[in-house]
Amino acid sequence: LIPASDTTPSGLARATSIEKSGVLLGGDINVIRPSVHINGSCMSLALNANKHELVRLIKGTTVKHIYNSDIKDIYICLPKSKNEQDKIVFLFKEHDNLITLHQQKLEHLNNLKKYFLNNMFI
C-alpha cells in the first residue's frame, strides 16, 4: 500500500504491507499486489529503501499525488528466492520488536525518574 495523496512528499513516499486477509481499505490508496513469488513485506521494504524513486513521481503543489500508473514503472531489486525474502522480513520485524521493547523500557525509566524527582524532597 502506498498513499495516493498527502500534503508532504514524505507522507506519500512510504510503502507498507498488510499480511492479513479480509482487510477493508479506504480510498485514496495505491494498492500493489505482488505475485506469489514475492513477499509483499519485502517489497515494501525495498520501496522504502528507494524512496527517491517514489518522490520523483510525485505531482501537485499543495496536495501531492502519486498514481498507480506511475508506480508500476519503478525498478526495485529483490532477492529471487522467496525464502531469502522471508528471512529479510523476519530480520526487520525482529529489529522493530527490539526497538519497541527498548522504547517501552526507556519510557518506563523516564516515568520512574519523574516519580523519584517529584518525591525526593517530600
PDB file of C-alpha atoms in Angstrom, residues 21-88:
ATOM      1  CA  SER A  21      -6.739 -11.281   4.530  1.00  0.00           C
ATOM      2  CA  GLY A  22     -10.190  -9.748   4.671  1.00  0.00           C
ATOM      3  CA  VAL A  23      -8.963  -6.242   5.487  1.00  0.00           C
ATOM      4  CA  LEU A  24     -11.130  -3.377   4.236  1.00  0.00           C
ATOM      5  CA  LEU A  25      -9.270  -0.383   2.823  1.00  0.00           C
ATOM      6  CA  GLY A  26     -10.423   3.162   2.340  1.00  0.00           C
ATOM      7  CA  GLY A  27      -9.975   5.124  -0.833  1.00  0.00           C
ATOM      8  CA  ASP A  28      -7.008   7.218  -1.902  1.00  0.00           C
ATOM      9  CA  ILE A  29      -4.551   4.334  -1.609  1.00  0.00           C
ATOM     10  CA  ASN A  30      -2.389   2.773  -4.281  1.00  0.00           C
ATOM     11  CA  VAL A  31      -2.659  -0.995  -3.915  1.00  0.00           C
ATOM     12  CA  ILE A  32       0.118  -3.168  -5.305  1.00  0.00           C
ATOM     13  CA  ARG A  33      -0.463  -6.906  -5.392  1.00  0.00           C
ATOM     14  CA  PRO A  34       2.825  -8.751  -5.834  1.00  0.00           C
ATOM     15  CA  SER A  35       2.984 -12.160  -7.481  1.00  0.00           C
ATOM     16  CA  VAL A  36       3.080 -15.291  -5.329  1.00  0.00           C
ATOM     17  CA  HIS A  37       6.883 -15.406  -5.702  1.00  0.00           C
ATOM     18  CA  ILE A  38       7.325 -12.038  -3.970  1.00  0.00           C
ATOM     19  CA  ASN A  39       6.923 -11.361  -0.262  1.00  0.00           C
ATOM     20  CA  GLY A  40       4.805  -8.183  -0.026  1.00  0.00           C
ATOM     21  CA  SER A  41       6.593  -7.024   3.133  1.00  0.00           C
ATOM     22  CA  CYS A  42       9.966  -7.419   1.437  1.00  0.00           C
ATOM     23  CA  MET A  43       8.649  -5.428  -1.499  1.00  0.00           C
ATOM     24  CA  SER A  44       7.516  -2.594   0.783  1.00  0.00           C
ATOM     25  CA  LEU A  45      10.947  -2.607   2.477  1.00  0.00           C
ATOM     26  CA  ALA A  46      12.603  -2.329  -0.927  1.00  0.00           C
ATOM     27  CA  LEU A  47      10.295   0.519  -1.958  1.00  0.00           C
ATOM     28  CA  ASN A  48      11.012   2.368   1.295  1.00  0.00           C
ATOM     29  CA  ALA A  49      14.744   1.892   0.766  1.00  0.00           C
ATOM     30  CA  ASN A  50      14.329   3.575  -2.637  1.00  0.00           C
ATOM     31  CA  LYS A  51      12.116   6.491  -1.579  1.00  0.00           C
ATOM     32  CA  HIS A  52      13.847   8.730  -4.095  1.00  0.00           C
ATOM     33  CA  GLU A  53      12.202   6.663  -6.841  1.00  0.00           C
ATOM     34  CA  LEU A  54       8.768   7.367  -5.364  1.00  0.00           C
ATOM     35  CA  VAL A  55       9.495  11.038  -4.630  1.00  0.00           C
ATOM     36  CA  ARG A  56      10.400  11.753  -8.247  1.00  0.00           C
ATOM     37  CA  LEU A  57       6.930  10.535  -9.324  1.00  0.00           C
ATOM     38  CA  ILE A  58       5.005  12.890  -7.027  1.00  0.00           C
ATOM     39  CA  LYS A  59       2.869  15.514  -8.743  1.00  0.00           C
ATOM     40  CA  GLY A  60       0.991  18.501  -7.382  1.00  0.00           C
ATOM     41  CA  THR A  61       1.697  21.687  -5.448  1.00  0.00           C
ATOM     42  CA  THR A  62      -0.485  21.998  -2.342  1.00  0.00           C
ATOM     43  CA  VAL A  63      -1.761  18.427  -2.236  1.00  0.00           C
ATOM     44  CA  LYS A  64       0.758  15.935  -3.587  1.00  0.00           C
ATOM     45  CA  HIS A  65      -0.345  12.882  -5.599  1.00  0.00           C
ATOM     46  CA  ILE A  66       1.253   9.674  -6.771  1.00  0.00           C
ATOM     47  CA  TYR A  67      -0.555   7.372  -9.189  1.00  0.00           C
ATOM     48  CA  ASN A  68      -0.548   3.588  -9.635  1.00  0.00           C
ATOM     49  CA  SER A  69       0.189   4.036 -13.322  1.00  0.00           C
ATOM     50  CA  ASP A  70       3.472   5.774 -12.403  1.00  0.00           C
ATOM     51  CA  ILE A  71       4.424   3.346  -9.627  1.00  0.00           C
ATOM     52  CA  LYS A  72       4.279   0.347 -11.969  1.00  0.00           C
ATOM     53  CA  ASP A  73       7.419   1.599 -13.744  1.00  0.00           C
ATOM     54  CA  ILE A  74       9.604   1.679 -10.606  1.00  0.00           C
ATOM     55  CA  TYR A  75      12.511  -0.738 -10.682  1.00  0.00           C
ATOM     56  CA  ILE A  76      13.481  -2.328  -7.371  1.00  0.00           C
ATOM     57  CA  CYS A  77      15.874  -5.143  -6.569  1.00  0.00           C
ATOM     58  CA  LEU A  78      14.631  -8.122  -4.610  1.00  0.00           C
ATOM     59  CA  PRO A  79      16.241 -11.484  -3.897  1.00  0.00           C
ATOM     60  CA  LYS A  80      14.938 -14.118  -6.309  1.00  0.00           C
ATOM     61  CA  SER A  81      14.398 -16.637  -3.554  1.00  0.00           C
ATOM     62  CA  LYS A  82      11.147 -16.198  -1.612  1.00  0.00           C
ATOM     63  CA  ASN A  83      12.884 -17.933   1.291  1.00  0.00           C
ATOM     64  CA  GLU A  84      15.553 -15.215   1.355  1.00  0.00           C
ATOM     65  CA  GLN A  85      12.855 -12.510   1.153  1.00  0.00           C
ATOM     66  CA  ASP A  86      11.091 -14.127   4.113  1.00  0.00           C
ATOM     67  CA  LYS A  87      14.328 -14.115   6.114  1.00  0.00           C
ATOM     68  CA  ILE A  88      14.896 -10.416   5.391  1.00  0.00           C
TER      69      ILE A  88
END
